[in-house]
CSV table of C-alpha atoms in Angstrom, one decimal:
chain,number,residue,atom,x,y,z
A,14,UNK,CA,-12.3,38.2,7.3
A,15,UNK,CA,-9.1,40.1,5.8
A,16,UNK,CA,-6.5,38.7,3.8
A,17,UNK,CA,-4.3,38.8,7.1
A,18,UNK,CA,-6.6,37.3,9.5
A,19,UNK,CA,-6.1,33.6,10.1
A,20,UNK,CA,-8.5,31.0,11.4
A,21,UNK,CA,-7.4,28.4,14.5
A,22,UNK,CA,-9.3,25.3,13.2
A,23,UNK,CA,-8.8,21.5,14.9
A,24,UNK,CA,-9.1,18.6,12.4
A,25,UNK,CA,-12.7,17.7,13.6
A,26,UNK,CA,-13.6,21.3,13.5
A,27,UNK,CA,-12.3,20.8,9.7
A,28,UNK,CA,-14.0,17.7,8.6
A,29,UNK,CA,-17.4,18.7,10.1
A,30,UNK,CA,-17.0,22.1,8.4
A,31,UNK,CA,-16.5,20.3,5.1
A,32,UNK,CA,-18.6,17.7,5.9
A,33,UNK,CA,-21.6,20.6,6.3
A,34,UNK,CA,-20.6,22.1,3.0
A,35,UNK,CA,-20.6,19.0,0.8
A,36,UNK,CA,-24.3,18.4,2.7
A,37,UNK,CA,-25.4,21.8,2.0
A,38,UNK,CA,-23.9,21.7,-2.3
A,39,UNK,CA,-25.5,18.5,-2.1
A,40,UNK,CA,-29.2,19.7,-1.4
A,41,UNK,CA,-28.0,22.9,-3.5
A,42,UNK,CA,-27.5,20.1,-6.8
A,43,UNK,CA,-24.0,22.0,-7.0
A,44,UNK,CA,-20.7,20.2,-8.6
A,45,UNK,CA,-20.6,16.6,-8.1
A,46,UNK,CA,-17.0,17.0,-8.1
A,47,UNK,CA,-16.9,19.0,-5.3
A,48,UNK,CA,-19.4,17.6,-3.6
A,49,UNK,CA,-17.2,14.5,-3.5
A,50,UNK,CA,-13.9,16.0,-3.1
A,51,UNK,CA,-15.3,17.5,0.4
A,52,UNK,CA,-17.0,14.8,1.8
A,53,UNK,CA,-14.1,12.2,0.9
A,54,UNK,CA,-11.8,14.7,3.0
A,55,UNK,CA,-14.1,14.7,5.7
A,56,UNK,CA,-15.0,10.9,5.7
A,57,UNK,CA,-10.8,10.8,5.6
A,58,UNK,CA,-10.1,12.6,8.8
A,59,UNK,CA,-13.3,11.5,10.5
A,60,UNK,CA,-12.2,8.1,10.3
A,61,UNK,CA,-8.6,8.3,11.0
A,62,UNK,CA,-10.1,10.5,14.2
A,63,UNK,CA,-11.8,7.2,14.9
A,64,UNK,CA,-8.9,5.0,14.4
A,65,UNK,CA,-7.6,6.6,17.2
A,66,UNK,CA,-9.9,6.9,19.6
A,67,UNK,CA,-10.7,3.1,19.2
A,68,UNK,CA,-14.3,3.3,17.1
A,69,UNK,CA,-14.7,0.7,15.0
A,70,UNK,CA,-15.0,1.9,11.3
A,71,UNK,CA,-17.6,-0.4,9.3
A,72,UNK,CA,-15.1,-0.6,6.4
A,73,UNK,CA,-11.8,-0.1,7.3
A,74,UNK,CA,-12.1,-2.2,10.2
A,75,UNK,CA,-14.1,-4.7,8.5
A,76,UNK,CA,-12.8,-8.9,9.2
A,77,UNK,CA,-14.8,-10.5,6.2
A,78,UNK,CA,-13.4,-8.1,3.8
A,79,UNK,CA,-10.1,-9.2,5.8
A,80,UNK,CA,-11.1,-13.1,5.1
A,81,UNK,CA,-11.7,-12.5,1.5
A,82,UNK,CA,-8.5,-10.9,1.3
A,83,UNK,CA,-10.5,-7.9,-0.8
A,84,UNK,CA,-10.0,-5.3,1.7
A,85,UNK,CA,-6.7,-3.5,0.3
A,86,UNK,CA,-8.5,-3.3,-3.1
A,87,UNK,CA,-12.1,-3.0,-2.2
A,88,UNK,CA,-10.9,0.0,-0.1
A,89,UNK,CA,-8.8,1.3,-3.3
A,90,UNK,CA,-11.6,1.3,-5.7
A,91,UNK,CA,-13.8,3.4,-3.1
A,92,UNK,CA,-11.5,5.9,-2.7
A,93,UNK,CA,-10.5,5.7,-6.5
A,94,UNK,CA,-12.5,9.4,-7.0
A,95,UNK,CA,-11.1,10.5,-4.0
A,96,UNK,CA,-7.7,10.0,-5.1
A,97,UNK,CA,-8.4,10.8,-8.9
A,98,UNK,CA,-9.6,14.5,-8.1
A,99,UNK,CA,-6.6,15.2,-5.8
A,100,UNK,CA,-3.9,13.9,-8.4
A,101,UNK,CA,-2.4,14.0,-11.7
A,102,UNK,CA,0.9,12.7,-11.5
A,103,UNK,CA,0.2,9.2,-13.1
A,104,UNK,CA,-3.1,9.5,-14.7
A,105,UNK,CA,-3.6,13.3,-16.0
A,106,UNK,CA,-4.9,12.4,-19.4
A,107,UNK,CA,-7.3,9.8,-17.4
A,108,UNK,CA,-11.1,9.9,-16.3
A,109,UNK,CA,-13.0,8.2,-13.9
A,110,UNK,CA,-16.8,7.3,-13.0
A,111,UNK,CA,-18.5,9.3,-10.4
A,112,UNK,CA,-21.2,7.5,-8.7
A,113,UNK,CA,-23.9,9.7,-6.8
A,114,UNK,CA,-24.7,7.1,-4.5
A,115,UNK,CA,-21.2,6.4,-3.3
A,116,UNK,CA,-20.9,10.3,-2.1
A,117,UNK,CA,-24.2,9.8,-0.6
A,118,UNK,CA,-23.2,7.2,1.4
A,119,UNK,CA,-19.2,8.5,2.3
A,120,UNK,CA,-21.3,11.4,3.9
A,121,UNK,CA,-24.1,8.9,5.4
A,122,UNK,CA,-21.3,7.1,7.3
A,123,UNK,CA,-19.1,10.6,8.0
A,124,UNK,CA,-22.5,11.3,9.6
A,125,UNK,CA,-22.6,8.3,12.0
A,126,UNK,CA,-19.1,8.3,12.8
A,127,UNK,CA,-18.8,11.9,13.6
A,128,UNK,CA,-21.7,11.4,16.2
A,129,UNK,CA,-19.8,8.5,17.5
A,130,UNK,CA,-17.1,11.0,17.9
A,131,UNK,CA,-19.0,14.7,19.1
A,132,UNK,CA,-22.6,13.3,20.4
A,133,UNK,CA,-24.4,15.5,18.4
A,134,UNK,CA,-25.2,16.6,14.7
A,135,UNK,CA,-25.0,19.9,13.3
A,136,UNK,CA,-28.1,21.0,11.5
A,137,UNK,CA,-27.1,19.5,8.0
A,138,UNK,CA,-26.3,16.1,9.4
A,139,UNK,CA,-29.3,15.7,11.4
A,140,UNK,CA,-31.0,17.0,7.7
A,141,UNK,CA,-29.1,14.5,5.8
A,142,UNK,CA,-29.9,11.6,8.4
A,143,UNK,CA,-33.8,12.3,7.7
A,144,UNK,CA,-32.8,12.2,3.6
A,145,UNK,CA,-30.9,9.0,4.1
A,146,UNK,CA,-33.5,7.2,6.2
A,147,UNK,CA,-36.7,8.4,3.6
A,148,UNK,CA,-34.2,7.3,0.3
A,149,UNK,CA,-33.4,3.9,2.1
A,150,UNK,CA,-35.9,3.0,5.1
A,151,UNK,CA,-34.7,-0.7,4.2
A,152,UNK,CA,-31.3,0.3,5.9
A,153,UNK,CA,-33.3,1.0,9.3
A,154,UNK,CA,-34.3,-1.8,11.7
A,155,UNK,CA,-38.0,-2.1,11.1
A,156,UNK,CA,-38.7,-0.5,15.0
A,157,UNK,CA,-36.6,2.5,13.9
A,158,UNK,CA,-38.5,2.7,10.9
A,159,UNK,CA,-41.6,2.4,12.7
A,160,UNK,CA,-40.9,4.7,15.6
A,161,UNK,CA,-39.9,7.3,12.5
A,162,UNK,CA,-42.9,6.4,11.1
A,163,UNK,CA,-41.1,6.8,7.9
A,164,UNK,CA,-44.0,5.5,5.9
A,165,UNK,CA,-46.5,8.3,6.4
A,166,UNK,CA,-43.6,10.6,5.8
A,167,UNK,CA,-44.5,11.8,2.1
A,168,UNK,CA,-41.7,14.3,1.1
A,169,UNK,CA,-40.4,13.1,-2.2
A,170,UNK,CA,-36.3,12.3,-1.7
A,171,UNK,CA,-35.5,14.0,-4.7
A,172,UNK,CA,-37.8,17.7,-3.2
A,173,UNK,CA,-33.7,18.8,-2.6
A,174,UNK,CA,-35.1,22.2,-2.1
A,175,UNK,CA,-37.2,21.2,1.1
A,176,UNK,CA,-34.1,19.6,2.4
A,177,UNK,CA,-32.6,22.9,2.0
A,178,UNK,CA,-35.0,25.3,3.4
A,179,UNK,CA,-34.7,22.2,6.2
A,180,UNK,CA,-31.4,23.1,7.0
A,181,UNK,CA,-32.1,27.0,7.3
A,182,UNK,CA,-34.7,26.0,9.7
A,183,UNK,CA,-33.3,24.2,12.1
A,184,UNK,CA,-30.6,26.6,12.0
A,185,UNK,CA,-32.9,29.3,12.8
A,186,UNK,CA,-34.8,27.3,15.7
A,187,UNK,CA,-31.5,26.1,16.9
A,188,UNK,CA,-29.8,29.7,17.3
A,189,UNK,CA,-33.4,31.0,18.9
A,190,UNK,CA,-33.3,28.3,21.2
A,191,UNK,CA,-29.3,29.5,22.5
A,192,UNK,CA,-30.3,32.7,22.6
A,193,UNK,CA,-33.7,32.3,25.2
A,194,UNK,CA,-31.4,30.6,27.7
A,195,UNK,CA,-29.7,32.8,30.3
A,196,UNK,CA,-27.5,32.2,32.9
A,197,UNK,CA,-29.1,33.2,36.4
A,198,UNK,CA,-27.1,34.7,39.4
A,199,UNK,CA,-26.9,31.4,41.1
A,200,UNK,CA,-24.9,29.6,37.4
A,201,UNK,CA,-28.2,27.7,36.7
A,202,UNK,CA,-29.6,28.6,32.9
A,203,UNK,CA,-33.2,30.0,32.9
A,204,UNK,CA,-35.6,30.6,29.7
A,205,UNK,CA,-36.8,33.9,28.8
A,206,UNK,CA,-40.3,34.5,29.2
């Protein structure tokens, strides 16, 4: 792409692009930083997306944080990074704690709500899902955990390279699978032989 051409993006388009980045520099161990900075501006998007198409968001939505009148600054401290990496007008000579986990789960939940929104996962969503549910099977109903069969599963969480290679290959098995099916005379798809 030249420095003149120009991309037509939607907003979904966006935050599952970025989304699919910050998955991918996850796995890759690159820049917490950025990791973080694009999957808070996915998660941001995805979830206004939701607001308004009517999905309930886990957080934002949430009526006991609501009762406990915490929501306002239990909302503000999770997007405290967020908020920190994008600006410097008040606090330029400031730092602020970066928690692993927390980006972990911002993309987790992008991850859900974005099938909630499309009804299907790219390659490095369906990738991270499998990460998620091996780091923390205890977040799975136990028949989803056994259906998985999560415990015979032996990959260790932190093998970020096998997640990786993961991602190439479903990639390659998903783009060999589009391009066996053909469109017969009649409109109905057929598979190579």
């Amino acid at each position: 792409m030249g420095p003149s051409d120009f991309v037509i993006v939607s907003k979904l388009e966006a935050a599952e692009r970025q989304l699919d980045a910050a998955i991918r520099l996850f796995f890759a161990r690159e820049d917490a930083v950025s990791v973080h900075t694009l999957a808070a501006a996915a998660y941001q998007v995805i979830i206004d997306i939701c607001k308004q198409k009517g999905i309930e968001r886990e957080l934002e939505d949430s009526k006991i944080l609501d009762e406990l009148g915490i929501k306002r600054e239990f909302l503000a401290e999770i997007r405290r990074p967020q908020n920190f990496f994008k600006h410097a007008d008040k606090d330029a000579e400031q730092s602020v704690k970066l928690k692993p986990m927390q980006t972990a789960l911002m993309m987790m939940s992008s991850v859900q709500y974005l099938y909630k929104l499309r009804q299907s996962h790219s390659s490095e969503c369906n990738v991270f899902r499998i990460w998620f549910a091996l780091l923390r099977p205890d977040c799975l109903p136990p028949a989803i955990r056994e259906t998985l069969g999560l415990e015979r599963i032996s990959i260790p969480v932190t093998d970020y390279e096998f997640f990786t290679d993961a991602i190439a290959e479903q990639k390659r098995v998903s783009s060999q699978a589009t391009l066996q099916i053909q469109p017969t005379p009649d409109g109905a798809a057929e598979r190579d032989r």
